[in-house]
GROMACS .gro file of C-alpha atoms in nm:
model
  392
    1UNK     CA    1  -3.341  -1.610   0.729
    2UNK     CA    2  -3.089  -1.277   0.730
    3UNK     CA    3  -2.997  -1.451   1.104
    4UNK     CA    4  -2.836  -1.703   0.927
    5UNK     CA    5  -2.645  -1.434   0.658
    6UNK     CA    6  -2.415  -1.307   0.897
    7UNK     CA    7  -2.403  -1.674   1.052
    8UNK     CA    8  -2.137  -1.697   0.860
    9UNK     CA    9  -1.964  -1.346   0.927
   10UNK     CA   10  -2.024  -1.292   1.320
   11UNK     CA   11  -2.218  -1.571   1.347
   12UNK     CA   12  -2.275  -1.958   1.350
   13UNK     CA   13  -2.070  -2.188   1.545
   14UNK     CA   14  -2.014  -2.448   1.304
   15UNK     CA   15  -1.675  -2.525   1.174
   16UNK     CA   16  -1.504  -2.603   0.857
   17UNK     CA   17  -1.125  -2.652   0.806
   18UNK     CA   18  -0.922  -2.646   0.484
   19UNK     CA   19  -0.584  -2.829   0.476
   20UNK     CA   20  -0.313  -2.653   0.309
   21UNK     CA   21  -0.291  -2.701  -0.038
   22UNK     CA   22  -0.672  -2.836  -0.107
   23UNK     CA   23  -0.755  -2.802  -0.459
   24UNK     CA   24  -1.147  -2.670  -0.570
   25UNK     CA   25  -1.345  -2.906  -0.799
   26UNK     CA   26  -1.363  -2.682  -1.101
   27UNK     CA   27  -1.712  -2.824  -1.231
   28UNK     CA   28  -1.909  -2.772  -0.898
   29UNK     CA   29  -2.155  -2.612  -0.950
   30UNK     CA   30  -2.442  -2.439  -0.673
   31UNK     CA   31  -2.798  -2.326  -0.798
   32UNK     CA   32  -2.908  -2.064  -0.543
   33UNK     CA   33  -3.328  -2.080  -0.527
   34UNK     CA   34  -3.368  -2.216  -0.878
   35UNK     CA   35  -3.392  -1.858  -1.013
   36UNK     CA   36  -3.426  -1.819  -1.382
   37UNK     CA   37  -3.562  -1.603  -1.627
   38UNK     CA   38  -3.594  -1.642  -2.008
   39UNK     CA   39  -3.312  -1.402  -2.077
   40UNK     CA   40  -3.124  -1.503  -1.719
   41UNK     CA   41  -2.955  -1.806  -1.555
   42UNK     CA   42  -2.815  -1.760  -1.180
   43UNK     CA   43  -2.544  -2.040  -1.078
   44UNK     CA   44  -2.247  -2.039  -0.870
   45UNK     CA   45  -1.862  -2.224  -0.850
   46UNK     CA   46  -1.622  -2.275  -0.584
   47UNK     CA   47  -1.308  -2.119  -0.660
   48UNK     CA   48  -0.978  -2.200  -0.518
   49UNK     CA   49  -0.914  -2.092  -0.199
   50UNK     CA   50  -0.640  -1.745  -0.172
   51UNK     CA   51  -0.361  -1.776   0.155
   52UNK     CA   52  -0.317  -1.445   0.362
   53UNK     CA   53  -0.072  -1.174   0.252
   54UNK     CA   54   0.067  -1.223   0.609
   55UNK     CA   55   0.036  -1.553   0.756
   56UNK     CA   56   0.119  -1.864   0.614
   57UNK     CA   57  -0.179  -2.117   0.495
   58UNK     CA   58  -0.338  -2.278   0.807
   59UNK     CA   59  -0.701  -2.393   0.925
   60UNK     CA   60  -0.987  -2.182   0.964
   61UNK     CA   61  -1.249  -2.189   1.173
   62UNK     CA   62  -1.595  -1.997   1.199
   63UNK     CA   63  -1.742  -1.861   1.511
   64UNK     CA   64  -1.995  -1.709   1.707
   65UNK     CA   65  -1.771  -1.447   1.793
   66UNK     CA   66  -1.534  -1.146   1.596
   67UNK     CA   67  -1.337  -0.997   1.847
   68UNK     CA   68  -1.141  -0.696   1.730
   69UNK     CA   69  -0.824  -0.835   1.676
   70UNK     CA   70  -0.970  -1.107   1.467
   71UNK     CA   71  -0.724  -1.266   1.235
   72UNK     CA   72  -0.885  -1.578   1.052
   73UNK     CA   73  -0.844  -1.559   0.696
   74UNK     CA   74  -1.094  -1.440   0.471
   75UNK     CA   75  -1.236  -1.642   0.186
   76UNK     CA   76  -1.444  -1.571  -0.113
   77UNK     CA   77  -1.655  -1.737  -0.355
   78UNK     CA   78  -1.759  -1.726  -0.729
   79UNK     CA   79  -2.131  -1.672  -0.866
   80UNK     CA   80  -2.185  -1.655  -1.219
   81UNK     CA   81  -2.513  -1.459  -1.389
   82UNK     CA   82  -2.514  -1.574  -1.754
   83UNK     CA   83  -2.760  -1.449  -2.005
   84UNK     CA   84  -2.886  -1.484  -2.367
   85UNK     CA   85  -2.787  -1.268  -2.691
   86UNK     CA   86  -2.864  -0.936  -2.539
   87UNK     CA   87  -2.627  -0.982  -2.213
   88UNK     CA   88  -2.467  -1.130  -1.912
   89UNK     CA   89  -2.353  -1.059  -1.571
   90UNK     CA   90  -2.105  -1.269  -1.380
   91UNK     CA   91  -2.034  -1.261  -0.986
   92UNK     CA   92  -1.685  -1.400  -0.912
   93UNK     CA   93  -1.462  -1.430  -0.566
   94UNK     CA   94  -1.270  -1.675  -0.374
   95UNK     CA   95  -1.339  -1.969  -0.192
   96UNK     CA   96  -1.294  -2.345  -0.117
   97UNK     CA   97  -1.431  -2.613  -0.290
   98UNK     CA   98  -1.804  -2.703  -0.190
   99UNK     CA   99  -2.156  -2.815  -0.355
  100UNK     CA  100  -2.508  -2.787  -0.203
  101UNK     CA  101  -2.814  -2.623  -0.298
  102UNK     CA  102  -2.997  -2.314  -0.127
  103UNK     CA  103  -3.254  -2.079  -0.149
  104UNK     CA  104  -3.152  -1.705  -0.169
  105UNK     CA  105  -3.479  -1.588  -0.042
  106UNK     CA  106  -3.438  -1.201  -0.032
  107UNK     CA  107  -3.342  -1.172  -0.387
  108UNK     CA  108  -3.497  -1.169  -0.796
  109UNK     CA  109  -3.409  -1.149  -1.119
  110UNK     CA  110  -3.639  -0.997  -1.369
  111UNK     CA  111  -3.558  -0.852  -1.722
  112UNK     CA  112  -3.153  -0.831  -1.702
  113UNK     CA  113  -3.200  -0.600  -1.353
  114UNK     CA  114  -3.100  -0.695  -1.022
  115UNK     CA  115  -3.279  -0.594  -0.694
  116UNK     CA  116  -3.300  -0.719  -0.352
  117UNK     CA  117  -3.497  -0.656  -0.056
  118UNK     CA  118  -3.217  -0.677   0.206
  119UNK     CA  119  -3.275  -0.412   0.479
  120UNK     CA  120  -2.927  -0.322   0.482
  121UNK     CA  121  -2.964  -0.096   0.142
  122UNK     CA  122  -3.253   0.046   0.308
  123UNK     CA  123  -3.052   0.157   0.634
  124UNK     CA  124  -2.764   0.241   0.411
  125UNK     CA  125  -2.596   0.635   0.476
  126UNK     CA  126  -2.286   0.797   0.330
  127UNK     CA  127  -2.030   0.660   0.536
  128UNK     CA  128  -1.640   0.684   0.472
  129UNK     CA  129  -1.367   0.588   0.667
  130UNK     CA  130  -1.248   0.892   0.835
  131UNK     CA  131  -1.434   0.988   1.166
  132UNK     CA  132  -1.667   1.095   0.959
  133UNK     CA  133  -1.521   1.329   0.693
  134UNK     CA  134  -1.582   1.322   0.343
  135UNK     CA  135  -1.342   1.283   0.104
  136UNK     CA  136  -1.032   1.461   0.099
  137UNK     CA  137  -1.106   1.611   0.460
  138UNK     CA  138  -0.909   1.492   0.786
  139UNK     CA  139  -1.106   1.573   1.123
  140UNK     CA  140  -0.895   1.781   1.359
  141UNK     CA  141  -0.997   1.874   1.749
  142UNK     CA  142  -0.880   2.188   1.923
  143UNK     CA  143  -0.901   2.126   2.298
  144UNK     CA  144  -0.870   2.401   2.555
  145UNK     CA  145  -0.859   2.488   2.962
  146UNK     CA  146  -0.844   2.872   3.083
  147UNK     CA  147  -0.725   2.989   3.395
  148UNK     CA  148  -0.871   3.199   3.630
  149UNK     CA  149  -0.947   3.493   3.354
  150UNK     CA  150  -1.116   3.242   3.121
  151UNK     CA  151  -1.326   3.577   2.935
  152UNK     CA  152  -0.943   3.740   2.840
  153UNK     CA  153  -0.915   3.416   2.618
  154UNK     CA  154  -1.033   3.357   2.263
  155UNK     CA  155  -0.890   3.167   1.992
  156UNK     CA  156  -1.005   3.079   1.589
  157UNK     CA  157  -0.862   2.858   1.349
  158UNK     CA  158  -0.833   2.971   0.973
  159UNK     CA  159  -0.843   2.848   0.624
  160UNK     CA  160  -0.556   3.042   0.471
  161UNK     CA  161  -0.636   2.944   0.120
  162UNK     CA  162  -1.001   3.095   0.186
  163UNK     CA  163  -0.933   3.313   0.501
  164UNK     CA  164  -1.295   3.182   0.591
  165UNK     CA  165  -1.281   3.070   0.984
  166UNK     CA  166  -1.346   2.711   1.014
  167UNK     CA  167  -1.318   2.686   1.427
  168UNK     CA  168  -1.369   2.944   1.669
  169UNK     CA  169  -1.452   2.951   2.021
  170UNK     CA  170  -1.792   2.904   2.087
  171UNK     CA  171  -1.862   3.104   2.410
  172UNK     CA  172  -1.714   3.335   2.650
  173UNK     CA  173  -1.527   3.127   2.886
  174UNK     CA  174  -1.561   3.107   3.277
  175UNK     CA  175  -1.287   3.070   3.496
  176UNK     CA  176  -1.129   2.761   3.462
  177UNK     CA  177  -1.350   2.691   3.188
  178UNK     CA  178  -1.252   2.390   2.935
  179UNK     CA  179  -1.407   2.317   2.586
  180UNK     CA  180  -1.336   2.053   2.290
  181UNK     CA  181  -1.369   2.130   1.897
  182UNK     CA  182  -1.410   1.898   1.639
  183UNK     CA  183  -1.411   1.993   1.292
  184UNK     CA  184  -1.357   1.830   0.960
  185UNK     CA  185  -1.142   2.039   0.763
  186UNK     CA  186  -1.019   2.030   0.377
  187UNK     CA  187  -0.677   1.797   0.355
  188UNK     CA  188  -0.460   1.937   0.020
  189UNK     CA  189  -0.245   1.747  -0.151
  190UNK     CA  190   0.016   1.768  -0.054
  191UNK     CA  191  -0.115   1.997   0.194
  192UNK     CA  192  -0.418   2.265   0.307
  193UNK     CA  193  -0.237   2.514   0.547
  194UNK     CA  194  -0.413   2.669   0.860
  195UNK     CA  195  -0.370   2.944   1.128
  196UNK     CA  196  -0.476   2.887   1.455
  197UNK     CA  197  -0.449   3.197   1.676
  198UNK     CA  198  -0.589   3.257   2.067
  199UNK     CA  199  -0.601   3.565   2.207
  200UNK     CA  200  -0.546   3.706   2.543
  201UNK     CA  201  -0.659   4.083   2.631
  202UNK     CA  202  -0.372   4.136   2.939
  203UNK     CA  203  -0.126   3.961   2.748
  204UNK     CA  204  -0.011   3.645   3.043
  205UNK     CA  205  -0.126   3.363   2.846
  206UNK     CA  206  -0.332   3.141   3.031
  207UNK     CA  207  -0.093   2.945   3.261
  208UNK     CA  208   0.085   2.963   3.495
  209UNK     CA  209   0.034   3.284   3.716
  210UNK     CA  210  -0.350   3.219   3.723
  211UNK     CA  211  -0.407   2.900   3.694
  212UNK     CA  212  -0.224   2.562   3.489
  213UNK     CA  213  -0.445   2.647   3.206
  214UNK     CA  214  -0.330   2.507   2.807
  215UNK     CA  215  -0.425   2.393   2.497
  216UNK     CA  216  -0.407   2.108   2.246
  217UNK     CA  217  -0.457   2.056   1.877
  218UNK     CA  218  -0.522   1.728   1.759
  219UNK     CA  219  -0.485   1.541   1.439
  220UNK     CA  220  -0.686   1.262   1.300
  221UNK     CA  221  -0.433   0.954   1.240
  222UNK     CA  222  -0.562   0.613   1.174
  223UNK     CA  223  -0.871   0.624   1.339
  224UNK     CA  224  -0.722   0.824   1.639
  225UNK     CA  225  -0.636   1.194   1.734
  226UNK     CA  226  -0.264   1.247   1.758
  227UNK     CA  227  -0.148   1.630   1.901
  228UNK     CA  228  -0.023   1.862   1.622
  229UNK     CA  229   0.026   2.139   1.885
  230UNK     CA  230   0.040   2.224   2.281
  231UNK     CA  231   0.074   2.525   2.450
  232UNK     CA  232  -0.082   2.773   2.738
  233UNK     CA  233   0.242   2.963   2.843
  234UNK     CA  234   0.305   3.272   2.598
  235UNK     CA  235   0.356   3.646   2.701
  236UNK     CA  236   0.175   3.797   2.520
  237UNK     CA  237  -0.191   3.904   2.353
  238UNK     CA  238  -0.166   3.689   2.003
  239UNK     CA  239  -0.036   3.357   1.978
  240UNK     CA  240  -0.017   3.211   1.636
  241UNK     CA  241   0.055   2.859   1.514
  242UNK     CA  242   0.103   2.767   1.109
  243UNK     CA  243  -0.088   2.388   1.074
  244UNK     CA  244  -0.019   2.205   0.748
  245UNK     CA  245  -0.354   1.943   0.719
  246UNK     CA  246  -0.195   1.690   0.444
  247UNK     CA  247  -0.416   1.390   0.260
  248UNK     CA  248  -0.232   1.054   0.295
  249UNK     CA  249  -0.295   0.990  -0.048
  250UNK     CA  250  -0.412   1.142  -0.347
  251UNK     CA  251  -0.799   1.269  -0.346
  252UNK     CA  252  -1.052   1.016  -0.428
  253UNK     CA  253  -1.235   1.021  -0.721
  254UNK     CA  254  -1.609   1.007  -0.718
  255UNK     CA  255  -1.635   0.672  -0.833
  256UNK     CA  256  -1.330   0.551  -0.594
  257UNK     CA  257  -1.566   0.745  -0.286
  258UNK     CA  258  -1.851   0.544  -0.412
  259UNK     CA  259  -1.719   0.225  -0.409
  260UNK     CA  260  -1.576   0.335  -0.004
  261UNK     CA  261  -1.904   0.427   0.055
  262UNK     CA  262  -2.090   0.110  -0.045
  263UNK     CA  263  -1.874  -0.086   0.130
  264UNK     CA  264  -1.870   0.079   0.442
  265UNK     CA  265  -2.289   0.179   0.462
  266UNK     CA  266  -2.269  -0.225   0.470
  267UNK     CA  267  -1.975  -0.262   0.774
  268UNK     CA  268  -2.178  -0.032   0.972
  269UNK     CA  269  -2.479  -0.158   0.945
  270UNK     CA  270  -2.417  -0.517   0.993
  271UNK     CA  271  -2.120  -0.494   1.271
  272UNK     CA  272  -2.395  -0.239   1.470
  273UNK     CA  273  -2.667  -0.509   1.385
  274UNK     CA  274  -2.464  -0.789   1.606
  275UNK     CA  275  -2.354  -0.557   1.795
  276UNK     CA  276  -1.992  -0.556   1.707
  277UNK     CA  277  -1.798  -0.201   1.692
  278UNK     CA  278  -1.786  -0.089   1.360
  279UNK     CA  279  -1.470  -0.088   1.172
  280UNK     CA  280  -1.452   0.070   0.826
  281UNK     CA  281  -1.252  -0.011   0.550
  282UNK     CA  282  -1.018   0.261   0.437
  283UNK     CA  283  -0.935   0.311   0.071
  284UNK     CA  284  -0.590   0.156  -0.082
  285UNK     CA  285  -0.411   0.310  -0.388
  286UNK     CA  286  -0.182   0.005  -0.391
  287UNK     CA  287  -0.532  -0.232  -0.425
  288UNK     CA  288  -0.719  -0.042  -0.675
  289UNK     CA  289  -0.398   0.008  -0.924
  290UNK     CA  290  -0.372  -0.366  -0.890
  291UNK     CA  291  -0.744  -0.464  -0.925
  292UNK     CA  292  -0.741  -0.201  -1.201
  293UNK     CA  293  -0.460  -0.415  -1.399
  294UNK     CA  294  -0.595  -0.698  -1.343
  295UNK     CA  295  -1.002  -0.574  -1.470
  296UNK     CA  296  -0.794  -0.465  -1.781
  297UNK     CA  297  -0.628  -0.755  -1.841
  298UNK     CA  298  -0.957  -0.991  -1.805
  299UNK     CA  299  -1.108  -0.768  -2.139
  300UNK     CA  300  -0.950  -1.058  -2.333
  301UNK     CA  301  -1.202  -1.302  -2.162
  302UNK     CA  302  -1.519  -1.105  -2.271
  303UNK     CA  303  -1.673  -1.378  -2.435
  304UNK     CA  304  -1.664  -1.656  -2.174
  305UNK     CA  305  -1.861  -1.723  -1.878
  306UNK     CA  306  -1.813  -1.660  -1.549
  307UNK     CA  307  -1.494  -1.483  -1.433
  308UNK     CA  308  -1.132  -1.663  -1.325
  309UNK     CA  309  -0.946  -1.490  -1.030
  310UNK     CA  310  -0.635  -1.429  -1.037
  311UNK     CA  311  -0.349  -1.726  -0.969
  312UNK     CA  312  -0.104  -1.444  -0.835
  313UNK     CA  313  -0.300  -1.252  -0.631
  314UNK     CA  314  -0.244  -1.210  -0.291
  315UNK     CA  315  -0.568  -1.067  -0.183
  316UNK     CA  316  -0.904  -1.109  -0.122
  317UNK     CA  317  -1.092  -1.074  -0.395
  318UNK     CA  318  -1.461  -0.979  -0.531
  319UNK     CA  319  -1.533  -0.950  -0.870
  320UNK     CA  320  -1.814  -0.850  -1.143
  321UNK     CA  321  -1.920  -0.849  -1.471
  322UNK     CA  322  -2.184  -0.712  -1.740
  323UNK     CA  323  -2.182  -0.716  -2.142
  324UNK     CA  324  -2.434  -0.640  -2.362
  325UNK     CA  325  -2.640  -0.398  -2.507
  326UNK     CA  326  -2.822  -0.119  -2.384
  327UNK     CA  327  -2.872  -0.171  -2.031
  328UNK     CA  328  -2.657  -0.490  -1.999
  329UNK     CA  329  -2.360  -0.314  -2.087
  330UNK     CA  330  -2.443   0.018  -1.897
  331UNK     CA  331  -2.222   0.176  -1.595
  332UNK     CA  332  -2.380   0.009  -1.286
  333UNK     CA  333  -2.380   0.247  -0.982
  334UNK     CA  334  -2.077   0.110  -0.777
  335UNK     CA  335  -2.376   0.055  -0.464
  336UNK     CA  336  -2.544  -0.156  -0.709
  337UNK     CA  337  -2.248  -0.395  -0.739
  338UNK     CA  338  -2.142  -0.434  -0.370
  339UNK     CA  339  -2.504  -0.457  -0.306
  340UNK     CA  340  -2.486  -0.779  -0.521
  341UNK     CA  341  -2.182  -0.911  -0.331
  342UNK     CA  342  -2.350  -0.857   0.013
  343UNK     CA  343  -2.754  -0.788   0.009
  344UNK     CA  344  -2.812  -1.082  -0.214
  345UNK     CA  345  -2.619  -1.320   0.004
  346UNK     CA  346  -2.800  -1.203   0.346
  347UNK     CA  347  -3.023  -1.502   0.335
  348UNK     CA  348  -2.761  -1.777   0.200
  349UNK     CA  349  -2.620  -1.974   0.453
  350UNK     CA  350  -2.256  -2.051   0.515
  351UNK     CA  351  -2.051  -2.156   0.387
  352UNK     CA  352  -2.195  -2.038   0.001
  353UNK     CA  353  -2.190  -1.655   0.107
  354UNK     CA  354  -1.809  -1.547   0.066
  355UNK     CA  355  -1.878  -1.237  -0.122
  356UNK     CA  356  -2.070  -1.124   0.197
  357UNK     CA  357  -1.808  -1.198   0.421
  358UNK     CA  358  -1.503  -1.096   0.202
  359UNK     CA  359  -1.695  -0.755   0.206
  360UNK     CA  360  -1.778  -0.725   0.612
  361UNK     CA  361  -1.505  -0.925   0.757
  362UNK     CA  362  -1.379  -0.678   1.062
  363UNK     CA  363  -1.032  -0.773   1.014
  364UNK     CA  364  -1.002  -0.655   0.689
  365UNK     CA  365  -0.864  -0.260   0.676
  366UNK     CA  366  -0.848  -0.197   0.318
  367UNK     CA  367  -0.996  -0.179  -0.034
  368UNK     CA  368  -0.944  -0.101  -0.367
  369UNK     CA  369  -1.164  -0.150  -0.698
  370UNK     CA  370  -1.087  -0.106  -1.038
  371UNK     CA  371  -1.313  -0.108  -1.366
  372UNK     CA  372  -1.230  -0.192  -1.744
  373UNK     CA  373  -1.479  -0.160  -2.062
  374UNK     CA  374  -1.450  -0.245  -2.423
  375UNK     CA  375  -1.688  -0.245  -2.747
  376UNK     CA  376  -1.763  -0.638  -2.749
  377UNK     CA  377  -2.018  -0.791  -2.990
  378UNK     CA  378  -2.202  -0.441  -3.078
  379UNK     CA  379  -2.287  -0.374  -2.675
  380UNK     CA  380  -2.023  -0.301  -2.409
  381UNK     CA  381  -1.829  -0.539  -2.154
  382UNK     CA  382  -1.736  -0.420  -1.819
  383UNK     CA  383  -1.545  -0.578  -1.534
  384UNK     CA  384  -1.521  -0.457  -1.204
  385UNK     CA  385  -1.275  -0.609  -0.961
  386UNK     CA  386  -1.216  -0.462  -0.569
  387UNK     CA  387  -0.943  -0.593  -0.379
  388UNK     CA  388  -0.907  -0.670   0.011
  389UNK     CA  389  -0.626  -0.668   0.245
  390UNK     CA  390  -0.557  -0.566   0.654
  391UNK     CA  391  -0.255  -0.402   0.616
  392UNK     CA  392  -0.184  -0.093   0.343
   0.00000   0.00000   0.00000
């Protein structure tokens, strides 16, 4: 059945086309497996459908097929988890209008907790969106060719806040001899400084006398390395360059990394599983100030069911609830969440699994989540809302 998941994502070629300007049907309503538990009910809505930030409305089509440069729109859709006195949890997103029934198959409800036995939790590891650095690192790459006295030539790069070397040379170099560094280093805000220094014992640098020898340090940029510095032609035994690493934005929090980090463990796992190249999301300060505003501003709605999007939003949307007491109302563990927007849609078929594909789609770039809470009926209500868009 998880064949048909991602049917919808990288998958089935079926079609379905939305005119601009259809309107959802407010009371349809789609029961997912008949699940239900004496303190649970699981039931989902069509929303209305949400036009790109970027292109005007127009009609979509699914595929077997994601190429990289994908630009189809992505669509959402809204699942409501409603339960008795002690507490509730909604699902909510964005989609078109539909109505059919299907069986979830890889998913249960039992006692107010949610689990599923998706295999992409199980393959899940810490992944972020920067070539592999953690949070509030950049990756940098120091590559190098000698000339024909490649053992005169060493070279380190230092941490000047901790004046711990973070890159060195990792042999004694042959003639002619090349190497390549990588290295994720700490990114300050507004900026970590480092020293990178090479040495040479005769003092003739290493081009051009003996050889076109040089060097290169690169900087991660979107994805990419971009040189910070070139050289290979100084006179003399020290050459020293001053690098300033800076963080494009602020420093995540832990709870902003988490949220990153659910998402992405997903992308990778599911764009490797169809073979697809992977393409992270990266986080957006723009997209979690806005879903934060708008989490906030659904507090007043605490007491109904389900959860409304938006009207003025321009981006893709997933969204969450729990109230209640004790456990209802707890702090869910931001991979819990996503894990309900993806992992329990694997085995629903298109076109009823829009929180999956909001989540995975390779042409969206960015995300953003935000989280309210208030005291509501002598428990807690929280709402989470995470926001999608492909450009920052």
């Amino acid at each position: 059945m998880r064949l048909s998941l991602i049917a919808s994502l990288l998958l089935l070629s079926s079609t379905a086309t939305l005119a601009a300007g259809e309107q959802s049907r407010s009371n349809d309503r789609i029961d997912l497996g008949q699940e239900r538990h004496k303190t649970g009910r699981l039931e989902e809505k069509a929303g209305p459908e949400r036009p790109s930030r970027v292109r005007q409305r127009k009609e979509a089509t699914t595929t077997n097929e994601l190429p990289s440069n994908d630009n189809r729109r992505d669509w959402f859709t809204t699942v409501s988890l409603s339960g008795g006195s002690n507490g509730a949890e909604s699902l909510s997103g964005s989609t078109f209008s539909s109505s059919s029934s299907q069986s979830s198959g890889s998913s249960s409800w039992s006692s107010g907790n949610w689990s599923s036995s998706s295999s992409s939790s199980s393959s899940a590891v810490a992944i972020t969106s920067r070539m592999g650095c953690s949070s509030g690192q950049r990756k940098i790459k120091f590559s190098i060719t000698v000339d024909k006295y490649g053992s005169e030539t060493t070279w380190n790069i230092q941490q000047l806040s901790t004046n711990q070397i973070v890159m060195s040379n990792s042999r004694t170099y042959s003639p002619y001899d090349t190497e390549s560094v990588e290295q994720c280093v700490d990114a300050g805000y507004p900026e970590e400084q480092y020293q990178l220094t090479l040495y040479d014992e005769v003092g003739d640098g290493i081009c051009c006398k003996s050889g076109n020898g040089g060097y290169t340090l690169f900087i991660e940029e979107s994805g990419s390395f971009t040189p910070l510095v070139t050289g290979g032609n100084f006179k003399k035994t020290k050459m020293t360059h001053l690098i300033s690493v800076r963080s494009k934005e602020p420093p995540l929090s832990s709870r902003d990394e988490e949220w990153l980090t659910a998402h992405n463990t997903r992308r990778k796992y599911w764009h490797n599983y169809y073979q697809k190249s992977y393409v992270p999301l990266k986080w957006s300060g723009e997209l979690a100030a806005s879903s934060q505003l708008y989490a906030e501003k659904l507090l007043a709605t605490c007491g109904d069911q389900g959860i409304e999007h938006d009207p003025n939003n321009m981006y893709g949307e997933n969204m969450a609830k729990n109230k209640g007491m004790g456990t209802w109302g707890s702090l869910y563990a931001a991979d819990k969440i996503v894990g309900r927007f993806v992992d329990r849609e694997v085995d629903i078929g298109y076109p009823h699994n829009y929180h999956l594909t909001q989540a995975l789609w390779r042409a969206t770039r960015y995300v953003g989540c935000g989280e309210s809470e208030m005291d509501w009926n002598g428990g807690i209500c929280r709402i989470q809302v995470c926001r999608y868009s492909k450009v920052s």
